[in-house]
PDB file of C-alpha atoms in Angstrom:
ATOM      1  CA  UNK K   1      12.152  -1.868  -6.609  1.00 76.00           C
ATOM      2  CA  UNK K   2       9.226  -2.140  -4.046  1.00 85.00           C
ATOM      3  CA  UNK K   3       5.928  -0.392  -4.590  1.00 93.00           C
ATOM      4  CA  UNK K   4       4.484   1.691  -1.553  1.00 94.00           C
ATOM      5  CA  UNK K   5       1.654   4.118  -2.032  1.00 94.00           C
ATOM      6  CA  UNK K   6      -0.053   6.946  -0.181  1.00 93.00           C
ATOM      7  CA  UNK K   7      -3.480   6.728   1.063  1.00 95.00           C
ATOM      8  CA  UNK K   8      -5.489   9.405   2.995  1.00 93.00           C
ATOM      9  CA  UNK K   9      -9.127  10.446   2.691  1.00 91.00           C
ATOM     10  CA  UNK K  10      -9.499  10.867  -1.091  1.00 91.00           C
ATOM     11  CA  UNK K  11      -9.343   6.973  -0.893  1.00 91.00           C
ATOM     12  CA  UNK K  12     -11.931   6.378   1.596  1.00 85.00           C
ATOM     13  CA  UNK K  13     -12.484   2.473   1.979  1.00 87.00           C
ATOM     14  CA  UNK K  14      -9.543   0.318   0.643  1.00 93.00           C
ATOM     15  CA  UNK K  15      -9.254  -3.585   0.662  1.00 95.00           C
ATOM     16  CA  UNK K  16      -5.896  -3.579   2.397  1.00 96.00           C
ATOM     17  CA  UNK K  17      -5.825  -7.630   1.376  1.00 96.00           C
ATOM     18  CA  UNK K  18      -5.777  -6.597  -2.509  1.00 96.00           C
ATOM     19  CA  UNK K  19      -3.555  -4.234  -1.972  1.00 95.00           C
ATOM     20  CA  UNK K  20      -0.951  -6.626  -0.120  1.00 96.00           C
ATOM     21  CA  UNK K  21      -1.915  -9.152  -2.778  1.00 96.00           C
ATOM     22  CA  UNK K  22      -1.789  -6.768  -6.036  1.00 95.00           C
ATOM     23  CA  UNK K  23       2.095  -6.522  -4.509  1.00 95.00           C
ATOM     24  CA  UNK K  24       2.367  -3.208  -3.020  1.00 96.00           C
ATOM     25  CA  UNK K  25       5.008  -3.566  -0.335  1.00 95.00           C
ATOM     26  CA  UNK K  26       3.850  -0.871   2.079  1.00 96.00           C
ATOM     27  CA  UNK K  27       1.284   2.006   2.967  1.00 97.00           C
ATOM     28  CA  UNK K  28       1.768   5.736   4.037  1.00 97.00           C
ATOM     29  CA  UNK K  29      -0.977   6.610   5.414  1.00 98.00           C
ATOM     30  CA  UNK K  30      -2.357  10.535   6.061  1.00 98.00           C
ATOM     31  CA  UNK K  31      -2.927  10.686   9.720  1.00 98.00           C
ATOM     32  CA  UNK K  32      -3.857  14.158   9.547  1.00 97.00           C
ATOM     33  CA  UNK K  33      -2.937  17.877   8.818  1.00 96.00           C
ATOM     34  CA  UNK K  34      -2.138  21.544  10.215  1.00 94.00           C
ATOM     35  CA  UNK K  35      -2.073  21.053  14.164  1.00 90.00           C
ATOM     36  CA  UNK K  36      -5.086  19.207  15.396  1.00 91.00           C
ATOM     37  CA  UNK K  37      -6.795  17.659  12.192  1.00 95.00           C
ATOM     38  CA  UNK K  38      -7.055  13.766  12.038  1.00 97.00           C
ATOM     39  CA  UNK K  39      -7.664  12.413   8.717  1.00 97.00           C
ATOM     40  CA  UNK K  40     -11.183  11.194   8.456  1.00 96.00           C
ATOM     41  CA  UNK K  41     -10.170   7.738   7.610  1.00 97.00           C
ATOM     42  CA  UNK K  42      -7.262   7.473   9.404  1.00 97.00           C
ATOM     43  CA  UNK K  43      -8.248   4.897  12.114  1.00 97.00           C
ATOM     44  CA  UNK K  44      -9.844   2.629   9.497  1.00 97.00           C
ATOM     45  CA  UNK K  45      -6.929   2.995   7.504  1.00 97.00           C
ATOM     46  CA  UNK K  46      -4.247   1.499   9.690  1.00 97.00           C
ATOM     47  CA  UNK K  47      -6.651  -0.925  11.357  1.00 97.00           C
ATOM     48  CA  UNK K  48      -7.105  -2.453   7.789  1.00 97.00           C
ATOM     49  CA  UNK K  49      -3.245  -2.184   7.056  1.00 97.00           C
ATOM     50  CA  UNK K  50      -2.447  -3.896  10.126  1.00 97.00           C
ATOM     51  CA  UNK K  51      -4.897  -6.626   9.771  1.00 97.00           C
ATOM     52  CA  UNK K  52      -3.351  -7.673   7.049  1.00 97.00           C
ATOM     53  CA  UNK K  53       0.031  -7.446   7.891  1.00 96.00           C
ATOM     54  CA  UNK K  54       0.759  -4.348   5.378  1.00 96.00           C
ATOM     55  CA  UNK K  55       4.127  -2.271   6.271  1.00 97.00           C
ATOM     56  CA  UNK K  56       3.053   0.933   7.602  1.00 98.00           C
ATOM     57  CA  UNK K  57       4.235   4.682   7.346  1.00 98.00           C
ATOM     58  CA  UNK K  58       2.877   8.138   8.306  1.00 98.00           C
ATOM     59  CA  UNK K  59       2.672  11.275   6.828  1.00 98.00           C
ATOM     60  CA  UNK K  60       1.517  14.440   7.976  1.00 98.00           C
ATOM     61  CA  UNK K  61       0.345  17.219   5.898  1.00 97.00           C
ATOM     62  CA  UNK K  62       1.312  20.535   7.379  1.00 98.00           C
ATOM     63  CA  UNK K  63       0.000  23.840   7.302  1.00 97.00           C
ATOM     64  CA  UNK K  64       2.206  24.882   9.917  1.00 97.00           C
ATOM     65  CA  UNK K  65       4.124  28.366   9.071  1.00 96.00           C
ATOM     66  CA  UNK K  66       6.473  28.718  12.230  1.00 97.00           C
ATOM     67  CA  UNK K  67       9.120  26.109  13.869  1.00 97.00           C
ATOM     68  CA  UNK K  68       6.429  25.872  16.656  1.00 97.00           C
ATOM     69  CA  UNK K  69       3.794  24.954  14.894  1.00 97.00           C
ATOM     70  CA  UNK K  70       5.370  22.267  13.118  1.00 98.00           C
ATOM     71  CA  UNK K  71       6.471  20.686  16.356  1.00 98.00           C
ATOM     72  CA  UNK K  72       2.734  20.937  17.889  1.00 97.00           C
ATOM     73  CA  UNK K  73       1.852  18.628  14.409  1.00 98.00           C
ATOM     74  CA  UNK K  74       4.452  16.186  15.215  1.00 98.00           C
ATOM     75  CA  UNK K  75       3.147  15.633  18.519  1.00 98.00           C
ATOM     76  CA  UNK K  76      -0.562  15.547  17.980  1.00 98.00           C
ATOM     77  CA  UNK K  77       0.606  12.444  15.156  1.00 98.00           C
ATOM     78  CA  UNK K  78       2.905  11.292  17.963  1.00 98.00           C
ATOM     79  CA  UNK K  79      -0.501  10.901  19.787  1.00 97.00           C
ATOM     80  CA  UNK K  80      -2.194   9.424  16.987  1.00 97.00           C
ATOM     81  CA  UNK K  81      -0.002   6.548  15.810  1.00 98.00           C
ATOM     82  CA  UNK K  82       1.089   5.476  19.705  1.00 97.00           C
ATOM     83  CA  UNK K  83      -1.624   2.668  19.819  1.00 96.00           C
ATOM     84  CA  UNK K  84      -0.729   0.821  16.377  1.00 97.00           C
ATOM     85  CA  UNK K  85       1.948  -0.691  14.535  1.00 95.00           C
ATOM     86  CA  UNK K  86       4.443   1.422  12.472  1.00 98.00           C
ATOM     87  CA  UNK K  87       7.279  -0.109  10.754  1.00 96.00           C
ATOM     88  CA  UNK K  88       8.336   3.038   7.932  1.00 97.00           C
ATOM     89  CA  UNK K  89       8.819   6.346   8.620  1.00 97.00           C
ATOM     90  CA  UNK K  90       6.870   9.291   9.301  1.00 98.00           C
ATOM     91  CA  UNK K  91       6.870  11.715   7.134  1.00 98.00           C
ATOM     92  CA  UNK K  92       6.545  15.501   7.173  1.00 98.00           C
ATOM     93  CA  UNK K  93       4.395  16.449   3.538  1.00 97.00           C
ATOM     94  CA  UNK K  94       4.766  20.248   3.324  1.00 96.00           C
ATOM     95  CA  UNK K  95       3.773  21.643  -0.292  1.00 94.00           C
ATOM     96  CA  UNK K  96       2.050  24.521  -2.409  1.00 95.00           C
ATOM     97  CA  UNK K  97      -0.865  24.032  -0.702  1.00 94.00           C
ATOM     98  CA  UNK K  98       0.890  24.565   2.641  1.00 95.00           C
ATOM     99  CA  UNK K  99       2.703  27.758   1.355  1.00 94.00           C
ATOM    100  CA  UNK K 100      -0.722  28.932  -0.124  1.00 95.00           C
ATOM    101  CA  UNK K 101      -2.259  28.526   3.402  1.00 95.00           C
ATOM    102  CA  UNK K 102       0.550  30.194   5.248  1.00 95.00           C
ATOM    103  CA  UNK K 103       0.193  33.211   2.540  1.00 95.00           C
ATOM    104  CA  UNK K 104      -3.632  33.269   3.525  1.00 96.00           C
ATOM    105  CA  UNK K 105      -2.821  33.496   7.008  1.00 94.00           C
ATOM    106  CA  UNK K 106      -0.562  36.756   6.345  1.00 95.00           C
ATOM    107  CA  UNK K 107       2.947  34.785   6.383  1.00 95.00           C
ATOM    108  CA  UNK K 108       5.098  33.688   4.133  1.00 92.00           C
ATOM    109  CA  UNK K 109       7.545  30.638   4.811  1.00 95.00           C
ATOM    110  CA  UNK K 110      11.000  31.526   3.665  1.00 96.00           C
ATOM    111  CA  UNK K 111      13.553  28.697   2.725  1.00 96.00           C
ATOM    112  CA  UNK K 112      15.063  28.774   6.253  1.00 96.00           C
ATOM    113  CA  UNK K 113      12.031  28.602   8.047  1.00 97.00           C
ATOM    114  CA  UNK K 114      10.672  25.403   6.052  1.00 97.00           C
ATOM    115  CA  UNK K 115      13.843  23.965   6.645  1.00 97.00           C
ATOM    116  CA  UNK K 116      14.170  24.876  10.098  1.00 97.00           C
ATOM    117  CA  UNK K 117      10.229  23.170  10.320  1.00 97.00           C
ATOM    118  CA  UNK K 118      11.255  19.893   9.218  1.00 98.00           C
ATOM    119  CA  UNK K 119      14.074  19.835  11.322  1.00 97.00           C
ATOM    120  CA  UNK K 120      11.734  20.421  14.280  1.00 98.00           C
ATOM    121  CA  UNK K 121       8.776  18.045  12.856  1.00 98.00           C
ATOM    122  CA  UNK K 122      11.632  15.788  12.740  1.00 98.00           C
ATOM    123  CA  UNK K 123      13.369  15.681  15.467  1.00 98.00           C
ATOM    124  CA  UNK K 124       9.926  15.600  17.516  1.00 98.00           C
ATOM    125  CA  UNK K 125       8.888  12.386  15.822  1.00 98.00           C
ATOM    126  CA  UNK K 126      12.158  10.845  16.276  1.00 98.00           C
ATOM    127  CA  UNK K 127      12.762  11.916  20.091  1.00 98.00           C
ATOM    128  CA  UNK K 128       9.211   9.150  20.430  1.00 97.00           C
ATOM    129  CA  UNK K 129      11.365   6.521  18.568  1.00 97.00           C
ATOM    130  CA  UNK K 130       9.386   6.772  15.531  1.00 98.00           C
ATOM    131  CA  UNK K 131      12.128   7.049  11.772  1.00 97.00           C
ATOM    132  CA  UNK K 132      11.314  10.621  10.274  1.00 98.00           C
ATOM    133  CA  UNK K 133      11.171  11.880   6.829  1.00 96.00           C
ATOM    134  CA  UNK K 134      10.389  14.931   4.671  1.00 96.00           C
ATOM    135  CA  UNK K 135       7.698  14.108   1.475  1.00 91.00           C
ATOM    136  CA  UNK K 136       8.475  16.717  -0.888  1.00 89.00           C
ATOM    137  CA  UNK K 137       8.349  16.897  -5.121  1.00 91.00           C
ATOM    138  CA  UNK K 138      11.113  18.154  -7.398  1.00 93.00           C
ATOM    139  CA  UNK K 139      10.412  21.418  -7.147  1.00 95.00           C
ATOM    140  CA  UNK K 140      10.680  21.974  -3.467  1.00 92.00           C
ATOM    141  CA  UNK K 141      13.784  19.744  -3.656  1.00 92.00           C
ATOM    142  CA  UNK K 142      15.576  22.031  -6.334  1.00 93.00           C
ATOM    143  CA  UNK K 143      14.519  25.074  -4.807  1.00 94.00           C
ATOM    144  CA  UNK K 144      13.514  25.276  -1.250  1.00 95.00           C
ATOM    145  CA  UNK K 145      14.361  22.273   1.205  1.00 93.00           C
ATOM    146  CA  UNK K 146      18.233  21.944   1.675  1.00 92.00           C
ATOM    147  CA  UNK K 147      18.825  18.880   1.411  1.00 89.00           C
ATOM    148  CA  UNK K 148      21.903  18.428   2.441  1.00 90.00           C
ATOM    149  CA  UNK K 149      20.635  19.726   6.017  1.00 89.00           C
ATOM    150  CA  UNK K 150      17.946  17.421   5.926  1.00 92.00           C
ATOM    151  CA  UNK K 151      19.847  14.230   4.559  1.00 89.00           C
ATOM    152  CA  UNK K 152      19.210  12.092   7.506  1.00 89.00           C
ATOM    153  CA  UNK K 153      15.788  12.149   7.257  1.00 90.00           C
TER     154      UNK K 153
END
């Protein structure tokens, strides 16, 4: 089994050539969150990945609570990741923290709106020839995303 791991902001500066070294055969790296956010290490993040000849993937974090909103992220990570190197997917993260911000905001995401929001995160990232895919825990799998709908990504 290969090792990949996550890396946004909480990680701030990385060695990227210990990490390849240490055995880890890829990165996901936050690019950024809700519509417009970039991920304050972002840039430095895939620059160092890339260097070193590190797989790369993307994920997202979303605070988006309607199947516009989710489409406006995909694009502004569309815009993001066009000038580097990605060879994994990129991946949709939508969790409690998500739902908590959508309650906040006076909405709450039903089942078929979170599924029809990956579909359109989805489909956005793939119609710029990027792979897509959903991050999501056991919980969300067992009781909100239907998986089945989403099993190409």
């Amino acid at each position: 089994m290969k090792k990949v791991v996550d890396i946004s902001t909480f990680d701030k500066t990385v060695d990227f050539q210990k990490v390849k070294d240490s055995g880890i055969a890829g990165v996901i790296i936050r690019a950024g969150y809700g519509q417009t956010n970039v991920d304050a290490y972002f840039h430095e993040h895939i620059q160092g990945a890339n260097k070193v000849g590190l797989p790369v993937g993307i994920y997202w974090f979303s605070y988006a609570y309607s199947v516009g909103a989710a489409k406006k992220e995909a694009q502004k990570c569309v815009e993001l990741i066009k000038p580097y190197k990605i060879q994994m997917p990129v991946f949709w993260d939508f969790e409690y923290d998500s739902d908590r911000y959508a309650r906040n905001q006076g909405h709450a995401v039903s089942n078929a709106v979170l599924n029809n929001m990956a579909v359109a995160f989805c489909s956005e990232i793939e119609k710029n020839g990027y792979r897509a895919g959903i991050y999501f825990n056991k919980d969300y799998r067992d009781n909100r995303f239907d998986v089945r709908m989403l099993r190409q990504y």
